[in-house]
Coordinates of C-alpha atoms and ligand atoms in Angstrom, one line a residue:
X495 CA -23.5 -14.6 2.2
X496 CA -22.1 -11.2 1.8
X497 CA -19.6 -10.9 -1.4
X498 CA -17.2 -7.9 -1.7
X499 CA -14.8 -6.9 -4.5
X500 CA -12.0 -4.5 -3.5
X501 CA -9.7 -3.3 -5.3
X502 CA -6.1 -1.2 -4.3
X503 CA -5.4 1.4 -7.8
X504 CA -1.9 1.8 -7.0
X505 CA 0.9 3.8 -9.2
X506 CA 2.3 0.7 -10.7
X507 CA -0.1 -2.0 -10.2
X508 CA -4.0 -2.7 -9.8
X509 CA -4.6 -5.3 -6.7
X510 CA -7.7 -6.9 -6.4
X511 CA -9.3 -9.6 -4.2
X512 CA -12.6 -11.3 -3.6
X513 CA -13.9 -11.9 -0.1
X514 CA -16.7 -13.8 0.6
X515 CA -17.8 -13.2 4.1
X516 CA -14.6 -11.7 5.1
X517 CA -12.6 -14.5 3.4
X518 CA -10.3 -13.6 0.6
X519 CA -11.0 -16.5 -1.8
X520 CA -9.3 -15.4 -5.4
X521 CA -6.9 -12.1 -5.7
X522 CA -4.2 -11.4 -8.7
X523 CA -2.9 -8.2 -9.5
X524 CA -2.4 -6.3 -13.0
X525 CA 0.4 -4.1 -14.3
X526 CA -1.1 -0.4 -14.8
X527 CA -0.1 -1.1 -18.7
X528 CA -1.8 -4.5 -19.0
X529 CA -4.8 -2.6 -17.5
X530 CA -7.1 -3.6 -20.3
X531 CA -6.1 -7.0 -18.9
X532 CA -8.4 -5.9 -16.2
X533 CA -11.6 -8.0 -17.5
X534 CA -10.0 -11.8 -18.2
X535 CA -8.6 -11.0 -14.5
X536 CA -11.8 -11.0 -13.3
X537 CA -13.8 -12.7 -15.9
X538 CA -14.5 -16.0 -13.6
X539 CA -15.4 -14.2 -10.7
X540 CA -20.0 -13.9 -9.5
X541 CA -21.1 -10.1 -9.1
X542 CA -20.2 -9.7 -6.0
X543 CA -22.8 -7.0 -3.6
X544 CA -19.9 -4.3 -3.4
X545 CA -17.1 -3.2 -5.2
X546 CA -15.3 -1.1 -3.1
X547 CA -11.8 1.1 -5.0
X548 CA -9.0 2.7 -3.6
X549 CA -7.2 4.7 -6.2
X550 CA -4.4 6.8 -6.6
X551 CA -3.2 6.1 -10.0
X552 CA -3.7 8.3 -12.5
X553 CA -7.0 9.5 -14.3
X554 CA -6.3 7.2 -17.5
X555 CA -6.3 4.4 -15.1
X556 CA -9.7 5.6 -13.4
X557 CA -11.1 5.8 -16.4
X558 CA -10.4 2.1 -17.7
X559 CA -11.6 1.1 -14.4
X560 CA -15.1 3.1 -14.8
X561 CA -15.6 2.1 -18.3
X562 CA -14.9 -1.5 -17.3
X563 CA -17.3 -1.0 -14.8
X564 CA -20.1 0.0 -16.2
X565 CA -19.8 -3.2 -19.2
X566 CA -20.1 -5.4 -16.4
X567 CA -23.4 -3.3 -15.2
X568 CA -22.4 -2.7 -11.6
X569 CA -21.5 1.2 -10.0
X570 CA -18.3 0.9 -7.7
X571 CA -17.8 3.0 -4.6
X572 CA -14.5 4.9 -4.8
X573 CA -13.5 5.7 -1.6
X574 CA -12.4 8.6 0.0
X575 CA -10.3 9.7 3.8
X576 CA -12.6 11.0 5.7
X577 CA -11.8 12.9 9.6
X578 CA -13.1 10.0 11.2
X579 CA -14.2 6.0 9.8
X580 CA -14.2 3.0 11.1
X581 CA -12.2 4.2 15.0
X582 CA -9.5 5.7 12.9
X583 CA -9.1 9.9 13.3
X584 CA -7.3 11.5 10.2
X585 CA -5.0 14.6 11.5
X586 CA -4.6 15.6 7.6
X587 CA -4.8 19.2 7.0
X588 CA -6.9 18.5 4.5
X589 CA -7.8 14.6 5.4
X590 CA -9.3 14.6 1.5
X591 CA -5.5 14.9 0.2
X592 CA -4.4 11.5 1.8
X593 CA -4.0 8.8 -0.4
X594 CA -6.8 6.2 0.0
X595 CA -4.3 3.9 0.2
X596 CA -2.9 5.4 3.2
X597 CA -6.1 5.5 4.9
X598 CA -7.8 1.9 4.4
X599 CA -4.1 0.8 5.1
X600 CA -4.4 3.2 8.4
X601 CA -8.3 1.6 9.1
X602 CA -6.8 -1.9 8.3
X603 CA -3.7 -1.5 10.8
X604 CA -6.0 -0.2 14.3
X605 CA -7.9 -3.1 13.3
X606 CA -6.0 -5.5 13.5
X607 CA -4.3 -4.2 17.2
X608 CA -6.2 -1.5 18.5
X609 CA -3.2 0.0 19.5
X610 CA -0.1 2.5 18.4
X611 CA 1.5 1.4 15.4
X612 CA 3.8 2.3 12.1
X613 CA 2.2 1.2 9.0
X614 CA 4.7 1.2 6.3
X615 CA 3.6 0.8 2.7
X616 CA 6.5 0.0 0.2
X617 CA 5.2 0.7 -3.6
X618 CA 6.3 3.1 -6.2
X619 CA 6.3 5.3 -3.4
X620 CA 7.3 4.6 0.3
X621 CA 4.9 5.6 2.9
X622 CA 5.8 5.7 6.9
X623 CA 2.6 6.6 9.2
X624 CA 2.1 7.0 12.2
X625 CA -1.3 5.7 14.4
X626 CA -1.6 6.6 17.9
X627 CA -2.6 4.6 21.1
X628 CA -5.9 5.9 20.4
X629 CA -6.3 5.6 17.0
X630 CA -5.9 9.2 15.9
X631 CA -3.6 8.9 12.4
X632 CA -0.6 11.4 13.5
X633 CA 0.9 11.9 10.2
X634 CA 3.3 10.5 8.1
X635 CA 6.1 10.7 5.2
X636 CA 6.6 9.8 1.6
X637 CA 9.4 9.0 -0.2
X638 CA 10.5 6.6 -4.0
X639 CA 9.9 3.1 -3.3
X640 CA 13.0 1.1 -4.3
X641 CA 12.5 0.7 -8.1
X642 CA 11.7 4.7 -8.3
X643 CA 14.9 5.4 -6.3
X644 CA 17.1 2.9 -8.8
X645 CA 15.6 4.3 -12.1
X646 CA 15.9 7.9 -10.8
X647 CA 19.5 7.7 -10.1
X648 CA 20.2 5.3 -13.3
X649 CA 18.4 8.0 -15.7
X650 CA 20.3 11.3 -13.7
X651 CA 23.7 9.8 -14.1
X652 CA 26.0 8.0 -16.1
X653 CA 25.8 4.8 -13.9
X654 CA 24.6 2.1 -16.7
X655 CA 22.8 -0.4 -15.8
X656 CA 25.4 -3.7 -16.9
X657 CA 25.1 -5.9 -14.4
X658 CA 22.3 -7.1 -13.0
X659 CA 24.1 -9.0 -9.6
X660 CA 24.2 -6.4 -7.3
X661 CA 23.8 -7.0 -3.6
X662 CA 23.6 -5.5 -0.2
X663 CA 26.8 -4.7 1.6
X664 CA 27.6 -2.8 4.3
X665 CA 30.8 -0.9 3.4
X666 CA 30.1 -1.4 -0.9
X667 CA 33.2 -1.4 -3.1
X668 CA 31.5 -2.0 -6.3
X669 CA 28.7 0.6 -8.6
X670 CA 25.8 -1.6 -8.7
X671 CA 26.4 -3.0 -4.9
X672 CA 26.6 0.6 -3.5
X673 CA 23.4 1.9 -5.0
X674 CA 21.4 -1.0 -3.9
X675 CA 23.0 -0.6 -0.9
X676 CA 21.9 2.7 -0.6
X677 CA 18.5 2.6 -1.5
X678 CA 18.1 -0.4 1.3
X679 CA 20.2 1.5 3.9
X680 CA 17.7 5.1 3.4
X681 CA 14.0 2.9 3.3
X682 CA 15.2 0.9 6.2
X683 CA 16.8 3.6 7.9
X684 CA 14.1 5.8 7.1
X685 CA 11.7 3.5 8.4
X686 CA 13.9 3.2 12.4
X687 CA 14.1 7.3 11.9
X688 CA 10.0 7.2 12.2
X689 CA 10.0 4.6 15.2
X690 CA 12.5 7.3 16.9
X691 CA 10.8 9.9 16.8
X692 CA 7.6 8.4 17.6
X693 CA 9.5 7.0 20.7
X694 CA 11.0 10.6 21.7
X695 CA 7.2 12.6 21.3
X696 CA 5.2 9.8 22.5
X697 CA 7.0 8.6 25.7
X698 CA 7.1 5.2 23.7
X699 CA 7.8 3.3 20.7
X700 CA 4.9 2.0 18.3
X701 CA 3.3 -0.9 19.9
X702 CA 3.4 -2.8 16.7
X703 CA 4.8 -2.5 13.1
X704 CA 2.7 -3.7 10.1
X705 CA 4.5 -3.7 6.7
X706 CA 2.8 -4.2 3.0
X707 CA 3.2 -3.5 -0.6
X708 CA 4.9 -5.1 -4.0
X709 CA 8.8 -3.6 -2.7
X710 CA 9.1 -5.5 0.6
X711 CA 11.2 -8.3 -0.6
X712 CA 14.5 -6.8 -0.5
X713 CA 13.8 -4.3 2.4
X714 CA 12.2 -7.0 5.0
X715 CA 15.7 -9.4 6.3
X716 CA 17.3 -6.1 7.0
X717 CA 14.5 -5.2 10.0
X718 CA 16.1 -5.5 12.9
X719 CA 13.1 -4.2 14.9
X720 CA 9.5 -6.8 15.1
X721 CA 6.8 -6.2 12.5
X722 CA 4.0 -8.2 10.8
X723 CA 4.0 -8.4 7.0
X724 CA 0.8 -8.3 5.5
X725 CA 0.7 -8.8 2.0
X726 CA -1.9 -6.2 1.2
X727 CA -3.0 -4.2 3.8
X728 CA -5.1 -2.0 1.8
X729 CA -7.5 -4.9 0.5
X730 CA -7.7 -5.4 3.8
X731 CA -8.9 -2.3 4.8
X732 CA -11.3 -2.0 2.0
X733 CA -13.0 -5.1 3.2
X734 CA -13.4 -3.6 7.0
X735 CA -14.9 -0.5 5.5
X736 CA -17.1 -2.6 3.7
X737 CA -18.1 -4.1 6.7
X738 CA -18.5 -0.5 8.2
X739 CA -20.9 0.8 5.7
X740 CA -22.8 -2.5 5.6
X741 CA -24.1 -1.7 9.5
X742 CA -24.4 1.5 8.7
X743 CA -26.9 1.0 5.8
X744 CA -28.4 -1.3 8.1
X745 CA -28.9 0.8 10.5
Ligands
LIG1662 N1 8.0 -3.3 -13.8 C1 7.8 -2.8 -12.6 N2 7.3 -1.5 -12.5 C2 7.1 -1.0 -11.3 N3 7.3 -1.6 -10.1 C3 7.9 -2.9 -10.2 C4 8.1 -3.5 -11.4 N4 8.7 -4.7 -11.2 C5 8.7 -4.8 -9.8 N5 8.3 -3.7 -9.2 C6 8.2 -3.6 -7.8 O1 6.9 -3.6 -7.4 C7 6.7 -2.5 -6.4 C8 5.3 -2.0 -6.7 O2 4.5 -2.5 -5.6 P1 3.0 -2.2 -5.4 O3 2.2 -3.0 -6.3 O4 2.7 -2.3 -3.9 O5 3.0 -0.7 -5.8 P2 1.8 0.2 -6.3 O6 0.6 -0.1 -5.5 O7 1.6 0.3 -7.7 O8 2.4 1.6 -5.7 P3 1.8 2.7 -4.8 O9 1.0 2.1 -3.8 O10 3.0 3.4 -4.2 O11 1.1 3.6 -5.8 C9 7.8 -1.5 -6.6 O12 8.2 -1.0 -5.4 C10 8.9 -2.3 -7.3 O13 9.8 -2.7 -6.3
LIG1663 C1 1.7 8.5 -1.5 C2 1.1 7.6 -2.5 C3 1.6 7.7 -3.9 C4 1.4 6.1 -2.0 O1 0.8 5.2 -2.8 C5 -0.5 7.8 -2.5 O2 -1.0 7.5 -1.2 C6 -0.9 9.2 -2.9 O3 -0.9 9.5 -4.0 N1 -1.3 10.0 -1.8 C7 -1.8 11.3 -2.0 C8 -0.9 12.3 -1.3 C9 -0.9 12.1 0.2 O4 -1.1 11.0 0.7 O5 -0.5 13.1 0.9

């Protein structure tokens, strides 16, 4: 039996979950500010034979995760993109300055299909990428996840914040229902803008669609296209990766 601990260090929040031979058996996540929180989370749970960490938060973070770490007497493996892992070809620039949330999402998405898709990531920030027919990563865009986009425009303007029933219209006559509005219409929109332009330089539209993160709720019933939710496609990824370097020490 083969136990893995990954864990997705994300602007906002630390996800984690517990496979055991592939199967997610216990996951929770933990507000960045409650990280000290981080050991009664996982206080019930065996060593496991890996610990495998995307992070992108910041260094505070990383460094709550190390020390908590290294009480419990095990060494994580951060990970990092690489040009090439698990089928997946990064077309970074520099394929080092990708999130590694991006990329285990990325690895998670070809997969799952083997085949073109959009994998959409909605968290404190947005991300849109793009993955070929033949699993090259084409590159992608990043833009405020909903609660960024809310708080930035509450804390630029004099818009105050009195009344928290807002909803989506299309044609909004009222403060609160046209900001939402907004902010659903430009991730949403931003979102069909990528499947466009996929469609007019690739002779087709992605095969397949895979959306994740904490901000899908209010973004998802406005899709008027067919994608799969996953609820977190990085943990995902970090368990195929595991697998990966499993055969590879193997071998
Ligand atoms: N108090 C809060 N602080 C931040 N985000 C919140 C809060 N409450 C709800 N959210 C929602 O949770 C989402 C965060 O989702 P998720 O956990 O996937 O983000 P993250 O991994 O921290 O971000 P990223 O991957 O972009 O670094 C935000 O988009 C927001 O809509
Ligand atoms: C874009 C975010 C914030 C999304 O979580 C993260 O993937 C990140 O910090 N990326 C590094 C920059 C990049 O991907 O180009």
């Amino acid at each position: 039996m083969f136990s893995l601990l990954a864990i997705d260090s994300g602007n906002s929040y630390l996800k984690w979950a517990y496979f055991e031979n592939n199967q997610c058996i216990s996951h929770n996540k933990i507000l960045n500010q409650e990280i000290t929180q981080l050991s009664d989370s996982l206080s019930s749970l065996k060593q496991p034979d890996l610990i495998l960490i995307s992070q992108v938060s910041d260094q505070r973070i990383k460094d709550q995760i190390s020390s908590f770490f290294k009480n419990w007497g095990s060494e994580p493996h951060w990970i990092y993109p690489l040009p090439k892992q698990c089928g997946v070809t990064n077309n970074y620039d520099n394929p080092g300055q990708l999130g590694s949330d991006r990329w285990a999402s990325l690895i998670a998405a070809w997969h799952k299909y083997h085949a073109s898709c959009l994998v959409v990531n909605i968290g404190t920030a947005m991300t849109v990428d793009a993955l070929s027919g033949d699993g090259v990563f084409l590159g992608g865009i990043i833009l405020p996840g909903p609660h960024l986009m809310w708080n930035s425009v509450l804390l630029n303007t004099q818009i105050f914040n009195n009344n928290d029933n807002y909803r989506y219209e299309v044609f909004p006559v009222e403060t609160k229902n046209a900001l939402y509005s907004g902010i659903i219409q430009s991730l949403v929109g931003s979102i069909e803008r990528m499947r466009h332009l996929f469609h007019l330089h690739h002779g087709s539209p992605p095969k397949n669609c895979i959306i994740s993160g904490g901000g899908v709720a209010d973004i998802l019933p406005h899709f008027d296209f067919e994608y799969t939710f996953i609820d977190n496609l990085v943990l995902e990824g970090l368990n195929i990766i595991a697998n990966d370097m499993k055969i590879t020490n193997q071998a």
